[in-house]
Short mmCIF file of C-alpha atoms in Angstrom, two decimals:
data_model
loop_
_atom_site.label_atom_id
_atom_site.label_comp_id
_atom_site.label_asym_id
_atom_site.label_seq_id
_atom_site.Cartn_x
_atom_site.Cartn_y
_atom_site.Cartn_z
CA MET A 1 106.95 114.33 195.72
CA ASP A 2 105.02 116.59 198.35
CA LYS A 3 105.40 119.94 198.79
CA ILE A 4 104.78 122.83 200.81
CA LEU A 5 104.29 126.26 199.81
CA ILE A 6 105.02 129.16 201.70
CA LEU A 7 103.28 133.09 200.47
CA ASP A 8 105.46 135.29 202.11
CA PHE A 9 104.05 138.39 203.42
CA GLY A 10 107.25 140.49 203.97
CA SER A 11 107.69 139.12 207.55
CA GLN A 12 111.05 139.04 208.97
CA VAL A 13 110.70 135.12 209.98
CA ALA A 14 109.42 134.09 207.50
CA GLN A 15 112.49 132.01 206.26
CA LEU A 16 112.31 130.08 209.81
CA ILE A 17 108.79 128.59 208.47
CA ALA A 18 110.36 126.58 205.48
CA ARG A 19 113.34 125.49 208.26
CA ARG A 20 111.14 124.63 210.67
CA VAL A 21 108.69 122.93 207.50
CA ARG A 22 112.29 121.43 206.25
CA GLU A 23 112.28 119.54 210.06
CA ALA A 24 109.77 117.31 209.02
CA HIS A 25 111.56 116.10 205.93
CA VAL A 26 108.55 117.81 203.74
CA TYR A 27 110.25 120.17 200.44
CA CYS A 28 109.05 123.79 201.27
CA GLU A 29 109.74 126.35 198.73
CA LEU A 30 108.90 130.32 199.89
CA HIS A 31 107.34 132.26 196.53
CA PRO A 32 106.12 136.86 197.09
CA TYR A 33 102.34 136.78 198.37
CA ASP A 34 101.13 137.53 195.05
CA MET A 35 102.26 134.27 193.71
CA SER A 36 100.12 133.93 190.65
CA LEU A 37 97.24 130.95 190.73
CA ALA A 38 98.20 129.62 187.66
CA ASP A 39 102.29 129.09 188.98
CA ILE A 40 100.39 128.45 192.73
CA LYS A 41 98.08 125.36 191.00
CA ALA A 42 101.74 124.11 188.44
CA PHE A 43 103.56 123.75 191.94
CA ALA A 44 100.64 121.49 193.32
CA PRO A 45 101.48 121.97 196.94
CA SER A 46 100.25 119.11 199.53
CA GLY A 47 99.54 122.35 201.78
CA ILE A 48 100.01 126.53 201.98
CA ILE A 49 101.26 128.22 204.76
CA LEU A 50 100.55 132.06 204.55
CA SER A 51 103.25 133.90 206.53
CA GLY A 52 103.10 136.80 209.26
CA GLY A 53 103.89 140.47 207.74
CA PRO A 54 104.33 144.23 209.11
CA ASN A 55 101.36 146.00 207.72
CA SER A 56 97.21 145.74 207.64
CA VAL A 57 95.02 144.18 205.98
CA TYR A 58 92.49 146.35 205.40
CA GLU A 59 94.97 149.44 203.81
CA SER A 60 97.75 147.23 202.01
CA ASP A 61 98.57 146.08 199.07
CA TYR A 62 99.74 142.58 200.16
CA GLN A 63 96.82 140.73 198.77
CA ALA A 64 97.18 137.54 197.59
CA ASP A 65 95.04 135.50 194.58
CA ALA A 66 92.45 134.49 197.12
CA GLY A 67 90.87 131.86 194.52
CA LEU A 68 93.55 129.37 196.08
CA PHE A 69 91.34 129.37 198.86
CA GLU A 70 89.16 127.06 196.00
CA LEU A 71 91.37 124.77 195.53
CA GLY A 72 90.85 122.41 197.26
CA ILE A 73 94.08 122.33 199.10
CA PRO A 74 94.50 123.12 203.28
CA VAL A 75 95.58 126.23 204.21
CA LEU A 76 97.19 128.02 207.14
CA GLY A 77 97.48 131.06 207.90
CA ILE A 78 99.77 133.16 210.43
CA CYS A 79 99.25 136.43 211.88
CA TYR A 80 98.83 139.15 209.01
CA GLY A 81 97.71 135.28 206.86
CA MET A 82 95.03 134.21 209.39
CA GLN A 83 94.28 138.16 209.10
CA TRP A 84 94.48 137.83 205.36
CA MET A 85 92.62 134.90 205.29
CA ALA A 86 89.52 135.32 207.38
CA GLN A 87 88.82 139.41 205.78
CA VAL A 88 88.69 137.53 202.39
CA LEU A 89 86.80 134.95 203.30
CA GLY A 90 84.17 136.86 205.10
CA GLY A 91 84.94 137.92 208.50
CA LYS A 92 86.40 141.34 210.43
CA VAL A 93 90.07 142.83 210.95
CA GLU A 94 90.47 145.41 213.32
CA ALA A 95 92.71 147.77 214.74
CA GLY A 96 93.48 146.21 218.38
CA ALA A 97 92.95 148.22 221.86
CA THR A 98 95.68 146.37 222.89
CA ARG A 99 98.46 145.29 220.88
CA GLU A 100 100.83 142.12 221.87
CA PHE A 101 104.64 142.10 221.52
CA GLY A 102 105.60 138.97 223.31
CA TYR A 103 105.10 136.19 225.86
CA ALA A 104 101.25 135.41 225.91
CA GLU A 105 99.36 131.92 226.95
CA ILE A 106 96.83 130.81 224.80
CA ARG A 107 93.54 128.57 226.24
CA THR A 108 92.53 126.11 223.00
CA GLN A 109 88.65 125.33 222.55
CA GLY A 110 87.91 121.71 222.27
CA LEU A 111 89.27 119.22 219.90
CA SER A 112 91.21 120.95 217.19
CA PRO A 113 93.57 118.49 214.73
CA LEU A 114 95.59 121.28 214.78
CA PHE A 115 96.35 121.89 219.08
CA GLU A 116 94.91 117.92 219.61
CA ALA A 117 97.07 116.00 222.88
CA LEU A 118 99.79 119.65 222.56
CA GLN A 119 99.38 121.67 225.76
CA ASP A 120 102.50 123.34 227.86
CA ARG A 121 99.98 122.92 231.04
CA SER A 122 96.40 122.79 231.85
CA ASN A 123 94.42 125.11 234.45
CA GLU A 124 91.83 123.89 237.49
CA ALA A 125 89.02 124.35 235.17
CA GLY A 126 91.27 121.45 232.32
CA ASP A 127 91.97 123.49 229.61
CA SER A 128 94.96 122.81 228.14
CA LEU A 129 97.44 125.96 227.64
CA LEU A 130 99.80 126.96 225.20
CA ASP A 131 103.28 129.04 224.97
CA VAL A 132 102.86 131.20 222.09
CA TRP A 133 104.69 134.08 220.80
CA MET A 134 102.92 137.29 219.71
CA SER A 135 103.40 139.96 217.02
CA HIS A 136 100.46 142.21 216.64
CA GLY A 137 98.35 145.15 216.97
CA ASP A 138 95.27 144.37 214.88
CA LYS A 139 92.77 141.30 215.74
CA VAL A 140 90.16 139.20 214.18
CA THR A 141 87.35 140.10 215.27
CA ALA A 142 84.84 138.15 213.18
CA MET A 143 85.66 134.57 212.12
CA PRO A 144 84.09 134.09 208.56
CA ALA A 145 81.42 131.46 208.17
CA GLY A 146 82.51 127.79 208.31
CA PHE A 147 85.30 128.91 210.88
CA LYS A 148 85.20 127.92 214.88
CA LEU A 149 87.07 129.28 217.51
CA ILE A 150 89.79 127.17 218.66
CA ALA A 151 92.32 128.83 221.31
CA GLU A 152 92.00 132.94 222.93
CA THR A 153 94.40 135.34 225.34
CA ALA A 154 93.12 137.05 228.05
CA SER A 155 93.55 140.82 225.38
CA CYS A 156 92.57 138.68 222.27
CA PRO A 157 89.82 136.86 222.13
CA ILE A 158 90.24 134.93 219.04
CA ALA A 159 93.49 133.95 218.68
CA ALA A 160 93.13 130.71 216.55
CA ILE A 161 90.48 129.70 213.98
CA ALA A 162 89.59 126.68 212.11
CA ASP A 163 87.43 125.61 209.41
CA VAL A 164 88.18 122.10 209.93
CA ASP A 165 85.05 120.39 207.33
CA ARG A 166 87.64 122.51 203.93
CA LYS A 167 90.87 122.33 206.26
CA PHE A 168 91.70 125.72 207.00
CA TYR A 169 93.50 127.04 209.87
CA ALA A 170 94.44 129.85 211.43
CA VAL A 171 96.69 131.16 214.30
CA GLN A 172 97.27 134.76 215.49
CA PHE A 173 100.65 134.01 217.34
CA HIS A 174 104.45 133.11 215.14
CA PRO A 175 104.73 129.29 215.66
CA GLU A 176 107.59 129.33 213.64
CA VAL A 177 110.19 131.19 216.08
CA THR A 178 111.31 129.36 218.98
CA HIS A 179 109.87 131.69 222.11
CA THR A 180 106.80 129.13 220.95
CA ARG A 181 107.47 126.34 222.70
CA ARG A 182 105.30 123.55 221.08
CA GLY A 183 104.86 125.37 217.68
CA THR A 184 107.53 123.42 215.41
CA ASP A 185 104.49 120.95 216.74
CA ILE A 186 102.51 122.70 215.72
CA LEU A 187 103.32 122.67 212.32
CA HIS A 188 104.70 119.59 211.49
CA ARG A 189 100.99 118.87 212.95
CA PHE A 190 99.35 120.58 209.76
CA VAL A 191 101.68 119.42 207.64
CA LEU A 192 102.01 115.75 208.09
CA GLY A 193 98.40 115.86 209.60
CA ILE A 194 95.94 117.88 208.37
CA ALA A 195 98.22 118.56 204.63
CA GLY A 196 99.38 115.20 204.68
CA ALA A 197 102.29 115.20 203.27
CA LYS A 198 104.74 112.61 203.57
CA PRO A 199 108.33 112.88 204.94
CA SER A 200 109.90 111.99 201.85
CA TRP A 201 112.46 114.61 201.77
CA THR A 202 116.05 113.52 202.41
CA MET A 203 119.83 114.90 202.28
CA PRO A 204 119.98 112.16 199.70
CA ASN A 205 117.24 112.59 197.83
CA TYR A 206 118.81 116.72 198.40
CA ILE A 207 122.04 115.48 196.36
CA ASP A 208 120.31 112.86 193.98
CA GLU A 209 117.98 116.30 192.87
CA ALA A 210 120.85 119.36 193.13
CA VAL A 211 123.48 117.03 191.14
CA LYS A 212 120.92 116.63 188.11
CA LYS A 213 119.75 120.66 188.63
CA ILE A 214 123.86 121.79 188.89
CA ARG A 215 124.56 119.48 185.12
CA GLU A 216 121.80 120.46 183.56
CA GLN A 217 122.99 124.33 184.69
CA VAL A 218 126.30 123.59 183.46
CA GLY A 219 126.35 121.09 180.55
CA ASP A 220 130.06 120.63 179.74
CA GLN A 221 130.91 124.45 180.60
CA GLU A 222 134.12 124.30 183.39
CA VAL A 223 132.64 126.57 186.49
CA ILE A 224 135.17 128.42 188.75
CA LEU A 225 134.34 128.62 192.53
CA GLY A 226 135.92 131.09 195.04
CA LEU A 227 137.19 128.50 197.98
CA SER A 228 137.51 129.73 202.00
CA GLY A 229 137.79 126.74 203.85
CA GLY A 230 134.66 127.37 205.52
CA VAL A 231 131.78 125.29 205.80
CA ASP A 232 129.48 126.86 203.27
CA SER A 233 131.99 127.27 200.57
CA SER A 234 133.71 123.21 202.19
CA VAL A 235 130.00 121.88 200.92
CA ALA A 236 129.40 123.92 197.73
CA ALA A 237 132.52 122.65 196.26
CA ALA A 238 132.18 119.22 197.37
CA LEU A 239 128.66 118.79 196.27
CA ILE A 240 129.87 120.17 192.51
CA HIS A 241 132.68 118.61 192.03
CA ARG A 242 130.33 114.90 192.89
CA ALA A 243 128.27 116.74 190.00
CA ILE A 244 130.41 117.87 187.30
CA GLY A 245 134.10 116.44 188.32
CA ASP A 246 137.41 118.46 186.82
CA GLN A 247 134.87 120.74 184.77
CA LEU A 248 135.23 122.89 188.70
CA THR A 249 138.67 124.71 189.73
CA CYS A 250 138.39 126.36 193.08
CA VAL A 251 140.72 129.33 193.28
CA PHE A 252 141.82 130.26 196.62
CA VAL A 253 142.64 133.54 197.82
CA ASP A 254 144.72 134.12 200.37
CA HIS A 255 144.15 137.90 200.97
CA GLY A 256 145.55 137.89 204.85
CA LEU A 257 142.59 138.03 206.65
CA LEU A 258 142.47 134.28 206.54
CA ARG A 259 142.30 132.22 210.26
CA LEU A 260 145.87 131.34 211.29
CA ASN A 261 147.39 128.57 209.07
CA GLU A 262 144.40 128.29 206.89
CA GLY A 263 146.01 128.50 203.52
CA ASP A 264 147.95 125.54 203.79
CA MET A 265 145.61 123.35 206.09
CA VAL A 266 142.77 124.46 202.72
CA MET A 267 145.51 123.44 200.19
CA ASP A 268 145.63 119.60 202.66
CA MET A 269 142.16 119.03 203.09
CA PHE A 270 141.22 119.65 199.18
CA ALA A 271 143.55 119.63 197.16
CA ARG A 272 145.19 116.55 198.92
CA GLY A 273 142.22 115.19 200.39
CA LEU A 274 138.92 115.02 197.97
CA GLY A 275 141.63 115.63 194.68
CA VAL A 276 139.69 118.37 194.12
CA LYS A 277 141.30 121.02 191.53
CA VAL A 278 142.22 124.34 193.52
CA ILE A 279 144.39 127.53 192.08
CA ARG A 280 145.71 129.20 195.70
CA VAL A 281 146.57 133.04 194.46
CA ASP A 282 148.86 134.88 196.54
CA ALA A 283 147.23 138.50 197.02
CA ARG A 284 147.68 139.59 200.29
CA ALA A 285 149.30 143.09 198.45
CA GLU A 286 146.14 143.53 196.79
CA PHE A 287 143.64 143.82 199.29
CA MET A 288 145.16 145.52 201.85
CA GLY A 289 146.89 148.07 199.25
CA HIS A 290 142.78 148.99 198.60
CA LEU A 291 141.44 148.78 201.40
CA VAL A 292 144.39 151.31 202.91
CA GLY A 293 141.94 154.35 205.36
CA VAL A 294 138.97 152.41 204.76
CA THR A 295 136.94 152.45 207.79
CA ASP A 296 133.30 151.58 206.71
CA PRO A 297 131.91 148.49 207.62
CA GLU A 298 129.63 148.11 203.91
CA ALA A 299 132.92 149.97 202.16
CA LYS A 300 134.95 147.49 203.47
CA ARG A 301 132.59 144.48 202.78
CA LYS A 302 132.04 146.30 198.91
CA ILE A 303 136.03 146.60 198.83
CA ILE A 304 136.64 143.20 199.49
CA GLY A 305 134.04 142.10 197.39
CA ARG A 306 134.87 143.99 194.55
CA GLU A 307 138.14 142.29 194.75
CA PHE A 308 137.73 138.71 194.90
CA VAL A 309 135.24 139.33 191.90
CA GLU A 310 138.60 140.41 189.53
CA VAL A 311 140.55 137.87 191.38
CA PHE A 312 137.55 135.08 190.15
CA GLN A 313 137.98 136.67 186.18
CA ARG A 314 141.53 137.32 186.28
CA GLU A 315 141.49 132.91 186.86
CA SER A 316 138.57 132.51 184.83
CA ALA A 317 140.68 134.17 181.84
CA LYS A 318 142.90 131.16 182.20
CA LEU A 319 139.76 129.03 181.71
CA PRO A 320 138.95 129.74 178.10
CA ASN A 321 135.57 127.07 179.37
CA ALA A 322 135.20 128.71 182.36
CA LYS A 323 131.16 130.63 182.13
CA TRP A 324 130.04 130.11 185.92
CA LEU A 325 131.53 131.52 189.82
CA ALA A 326 130.54 129.40 191.67
CA GLN A 327 129.70 130.42 195.33
CA GLY A 328 128.61 129.02 199.20
CA THR A 329 125.22 131.46 199.57
CA ILE A 330 122.74 130.30 202.14
CA TYR A 331 119.24 131.35 202.75
CA PRO A 332 120.88 133.78 205.59
CA ASP A 333 123.56 135.20 203.70
CA VAL A 334 119.90 136.36 201.84
CA ILE A 335 117.70 137.33 204.31
CA GLU A 336 120.22 139.48 205.72
CA SER A 337 121.47 141.18 202.23
CA ALA A 338 117.25 141.75 202.29
CA GLY A 339 118.04 139.89 198.60
CA SER A 340 115.41 137.10 199.46
CA LYS A 341 112.32 136.79 195.97
CA THR A 342 110.42 138.82 198.28
CA LYS A 343 113.57 141.74 198.12
CA LYS A 344 110.00 142.77 201.68
CA ALA A 345 113.15 142.72 204.94
CA HIS A 346 114.92 145.70 205.87
CA THR A 347 118.34 145.72 204.07
CA ILE A 348 120.63 144.84 207.84
CA LYS A 349 124.17 144.60 206.05
CA SER A 350 125.02 142.92 202.45
CA HIS A 351 127.31 139.74 202.44
CA HIS A 352 130.16 139.89 199.34
CA ASN A 353 128.67 137.29 197.35
CA VAL A 354 125.05 138.43 197.32
CA GLY A 355 125.32 142.76 197.54
CA GLY A 356 128.30 142.66 196.72
CA LEU A 357 129.02 141.78 192.07
CA PRO A 358 129.91 144.33 190.01
CA GLU A 359 128.20 144.51 187.17
CA THR A 360 131.11 144.09 184.81
CA LEU A 361 131.25 139.98 186.10
CA LYS A 362 131.92 138.53 183.30
CA LEU A 363 130.72 134.43 184.95
CA SER A 364 127.12 133.15 185.55
CA LEU A 365 126.15 132.66 189.65
CA LEU A 366 125.78 128.72 190.40
CA GLU A 367 124.50 129.09 194.24
CA PRO A 368 123.46 125.39 194.42
CA LEU A 369 122.61 125.82 198.89
CA ARG A 370 121.31 129.25 198.33
CA GLU A 371 117.64 128.07 199.77
CA LEU A 372 119.98 126.15 202.83
CA PHE A 373 119.92 127.09 206.08
CA LYS A 374 123.14 126.67 208.41
CA ASP A 375 122.20 123.44 209.50
CA GLU A 376 120.86 121.58 206.14
CA VAL A 377 124.54 122.53 205.11
CA ARG A 378 125.75 120.80 207.64
CA GLU A 379 124.10 117.91 207.35
CA LEU A 380 124.48 117.93 203.72
CA GLY A 381 128.05 118.39 203.93
CA VAL A 382 127.74 114.25 206.24
CA ALA A 383 125.98 112.63 203.77
CA LEU A 384 128.96 113.99 200.62
CA GLY A 385 131.01 112.40 203.08
CA LEU A 386 133.30 115.44 204.27
CA ALA A 387 135.11 114.95 208.03
CA PRO A 388 132.74 116.16 210.79
CA GLU A 389 136.02 118.24 211.76
CA MET A 390 135.40 120.58 208.35
CA VAL A 391 131.56 120.11 207.67
CA TYR A 392 131.34 121.39 212.31
CA ARG A 393 133.45 124.36 211.57
CA HIS A 394 132.44 127.74 212.79
CA PRO A 395 131.38 129.53 210.48
CA PHE A 396 133.16 132.54 209.02
CA PRO A 397 132.55 135.34 206.69
CA GLY A 398 133.40 136.07 203.32
CA PRO A 399 135.22 138.86 203.54
CA GLY A 400 137.59 137.69 206.96
CA LEU A 401 139.23 139.37 208.95
CA GLY A 402 138.60 142.29 207.23
CA VAL A 403 134.98 142.53 208.99
CA ARG A 404 136.55 141.99 212.35
CA ILE A 405 138.89 144.36 213.06
CA LEU A 406 137.01 147.21 213.92
CA GLY A 407 138.11 149.96 211.66
CA GLU A 408 140.60 150.45 208.97
CA VAL A 409 142.57 147.05 208.20
CA LYS A 410 146.21 146.82 208.71
CA ALA A 411 148.67 143.83 208.15
CA GLU A 412 149.96 144.47 211.80
CA TYR A 413 145.80 144.17 213.21
CA ALA A 414 145.46 141.16 211.07
CA GLU A 415 149.26 138.90 212.24
CA LEU A 416 147.58 140.14 216.01
CA LEU A 417 144.22 138.46 215.45
CA GLN A 418 145.25 135.97 213.65
CA ARG A 419 147.13 134.94 217.37
CA ALA A 420 144.90 136.04 219.69
CA ASP A 421 141.63 133.88 217.31
CA ALA A 422 143.62 130.71 217.05
CA ILE A 423 144.43 130.94 221.56
CA PHE A 424 140.91 131.09 221.65
CA ILE A 425 139.68 128.56 219.87
CA GLU A 426 142.21 126.19 220.98
CA GLU A 427 140.80 127.14 224.61
CA LEU A 428 137.07 125.85 223.42
CA ARG A 429 138.54 123.07 221.41
CA ASN A 430 140.24 121.83 225.34
CA THR A 431 137.71 122.56 227.60
CA ARG A 432 135.19 120.40 228.17
CA ASP A 433 131.30 120.76 230.30
CA GLU A 434 131.42 118.66 232.75
CA ALA A 435 127.66 118.63 232.82
CA THR A 436 127.22 117.25 229.30
CA GLY A 437 130.83 116.05 228.29
CA LYS A 438 131.12 118.06 225.38
CA THR A 439 133.88 121.10 224.51
CA TRP A 440 132.76 124.74 224.05
CA TYR A 441 133.82 124.77 220.63
CA GLU A 442 131.47 121.92 219.50
CA LEU A 443 128.46 123.82 222.38
CA THR A 444 128.93 127.06 220.92
CA SER A 445 127.88 127.85 217.35
CA GLN A 446 130.39 129.90 216.64
CA ALA A 447 132.93 131.75 219.06
CA PHE A 448 136.13 134.52 217.51
CA ALA A 449 138.17 137.13 218.25
CA VAL A 450 137.50 140.81 217.56
CA PHE A 451 140.88 143.03 217.46
CA LEU A 452 139.45 146.63 218.84
CA PRO A 453 141.21 149.64 217.59
CA VAL A 454 142.73 151.03 220.90
CA LYS A 455 145.06 151.29 222.79
CA SER A 456 144.70 151.01 227.04
CA VAL A 457 147.10 150.94 229.07
CA GLY A 458 148.29 148.26 231.44
CA VAL A 459 151.05 146.73 233.52
CA MET A 460 153.53 144.02 232.99
CA GLY A 461 156.19 143.25 234.58
CA ASP A 462 157.71 146.40 236.41
CA GLY A 463 156.74 148.37 233.23
CA ARG A 464 153.36 150.92 231.86
CA THR A 465 152.52 148.99 228.44
CA TYR A 466 149.64 151.64 225.87
CA GLU A 467 148.52 148.38 223.47
CA TRP A 468 145.83 147.04 221.73
CA VAL A 469 142.40 145.39 223.12
CA VAL A 470 140.48 142.32 222.06
CA ALA A 471 136.69 141.37 222.18
CA LEU A 472 135.77 137.59 222.76
CA ARG A 473 132.42 136.73 221.62
CA ALA A 474 130.92 133.39 221.11
CA VAL A 475 128.19 133.07 221.17
CA VAL A 476 124.82 129.91 220.82
CA THR A 477 121.73 129.42 217.88
CA SER A 478 119.94 126.69 216.03
CA ASP A 479 119.48 128.86 212.83
CA PHE A 480 121.80 132.28 212.84
CA MET A 481 118.62 134.10 212.36
CA THR A 482 118.55 134.28 216.24
CA ALA A 483 121.44 133.71 219.30
CA HIS A 484 122.76 133.89 222.22
CA TRP A 485 126.12 134.65 224.20
CA ALA A 486 127.31 131.57 225.29
CA GLU A 487 127.37 131.61 229.44
CA LEU A 488 131.04 130.41 228.88
CA PRO A 489 133.18 129.58 232.30
CA TYR A 490 134.68 132.51 233.81
CA SER A 491 138.26 129.69 234.68
CA LEU A 492 137.78 129.08 230.80
CA LEU A 493 137.87 132.91 229.82
CA GLY A 494 141.16 133.91 232.00
CA ARG A 495 142.66 131.38 230.95
CA THR A 496 142.10 132.30 227.37
CA SER A 497 143.06 136.19 228.07
CA ASN A 498 145.94 135.49 230.20
CA ARG A 499 147.69 133.31 227.27
CA ILE A 500 146.15 135.91 224.78
CA ILE A 501 148.22 138.87 227.01
CA ASN A 502 150.93 136.51 227.83
CA GLU A 503 151.71 135.03 224.21
CA VAL A 504 150.34 137.67 221.45
CA ARG A 505 152.71 140.87 221.96
CA GLY A 506 151.38 144.15 221.64
CA ILE A 507 147.66 142.87 223.14
CA ASN A 508 147.56 143.99 226.85
CA ARG A 509 143.61 143.89 227.84
CA VAL A 510 140.71 141.31 226.80
CA VAL A 511 136.57 141.34 226.98
CA TYR A 512 133.95 139.65 226.26
CA ASP A 513 130.52 140.56 224.53
CA VAL A 514 127.63 139.51 226.18
CA SER A 515 125.48 140.91 223.53
CA GLY A 516 122.36 138.45 221.42
CA LYS A 517 121.19 138.77 218.03
CA PRO A 518 118.89 141.45 218.16
CA PRO A 519 119.97 143.32 219.00
CA ALA A 520 123.01 142.77 218.03
CA THR A 521 124.19 140.92 215.02
CA ILE A 522 126.95 137.76 215.38
CA GLU A 523 129.50 139.22 213.92
CA TRP A 524 130.51 143.20 214.89
CA GLU A 525 130.65 144.89 211.82
#
């Protein structure tokens, strides 16, 4: 199987490069920039991509092994990757007088295999123009020997270069982000064309590889998995069950912070529908007791994660041969917790399944989805034969409503939020967009209600009320690393608000969140 190697120089969006490569059905792996030359040779990639990064090449220790350029392997440098390539091959990099952050228009030069027949438009002279996304202060000011200019901008005269004979290419912009309109085409041009990788990495093939790997890891030992009912843990359960069958026992913990009627649904879906062994544990009092008086979001996440582990340890004691704790950890969880292989990303928030495991954990971790993005997890679920309504259900955080109740978590708040959230989801499912014919639940990537620990004055009938507020949140995203707030119809929002206020006693005001990610995160905590 052909493979692409991505060397990460510390970019926050390096994982997006991997996602774009996989969209071409080519397997790839992301490794730190200082991967040894011996390991690079052993990996035997069809092509190498050098990511961007936050540093300056002329004063940074973020230096890869320059011997990779002697392996006869095609290389694509992006942003910092371009600058590092230029410098080590004999070019020159300097601080730019003008920095470029955001949209830019590049003009391509000559016939380059990387840009040939790609354009967003042309100018009066017939030059091909591309809309791209720049994020750099330094720039290449002199090209290495053998390289030719293949793109420029007004403020960056050397925006892309190529040594066609050695199949070395470099771009100053970021083709991996959606703001670069033809970015995916450019990456696929390198992967499939220049590097010649064959598109043989598909979910059925991935299942075979993952099943084999799980069997090799686990052997004849037993696995315990925390089942939340969300997409990630559900697909993980189905994949592991495919691999080892009854060696898997799922533990479904009802901590009182689930969606309305979640417990019954999970048992119907897995225990009765798929034939998976599921133990249902009522731990509501236990979780709520530990959350009394706790208001800090990180503290809540850590407590909930710790309690999950303690429950798993207690249940695993009943399974003498259980040696593994399986989790539905996926790439975005790892990235946001700065738990990626490079350890260079800034921590945004911790996730209970990557940042909250105490040293007393007596089980080894099994994380079969750790290298997959959310859309790949859904694709895997379909390939495993899971029901579409399960696979395409909106994500639900591991800590549940614990991070959707701002401030202290109380059982009464959870009950109000469950009912309000259920009404919102029901209205999204029952309302179709006239232009597409799809429901607004299908058109949004994640939608939920948030309980706000503030009261507002209201009027119901002839009486004055002083009750709680909930916020509605709905976003549209392809990768959950960036997101836009969903422009829901006013009529839908109005119906939802009226129903919540009329049907959920204790709530008298509903607001809608119109923040994107960034600068906000999708969840409120």
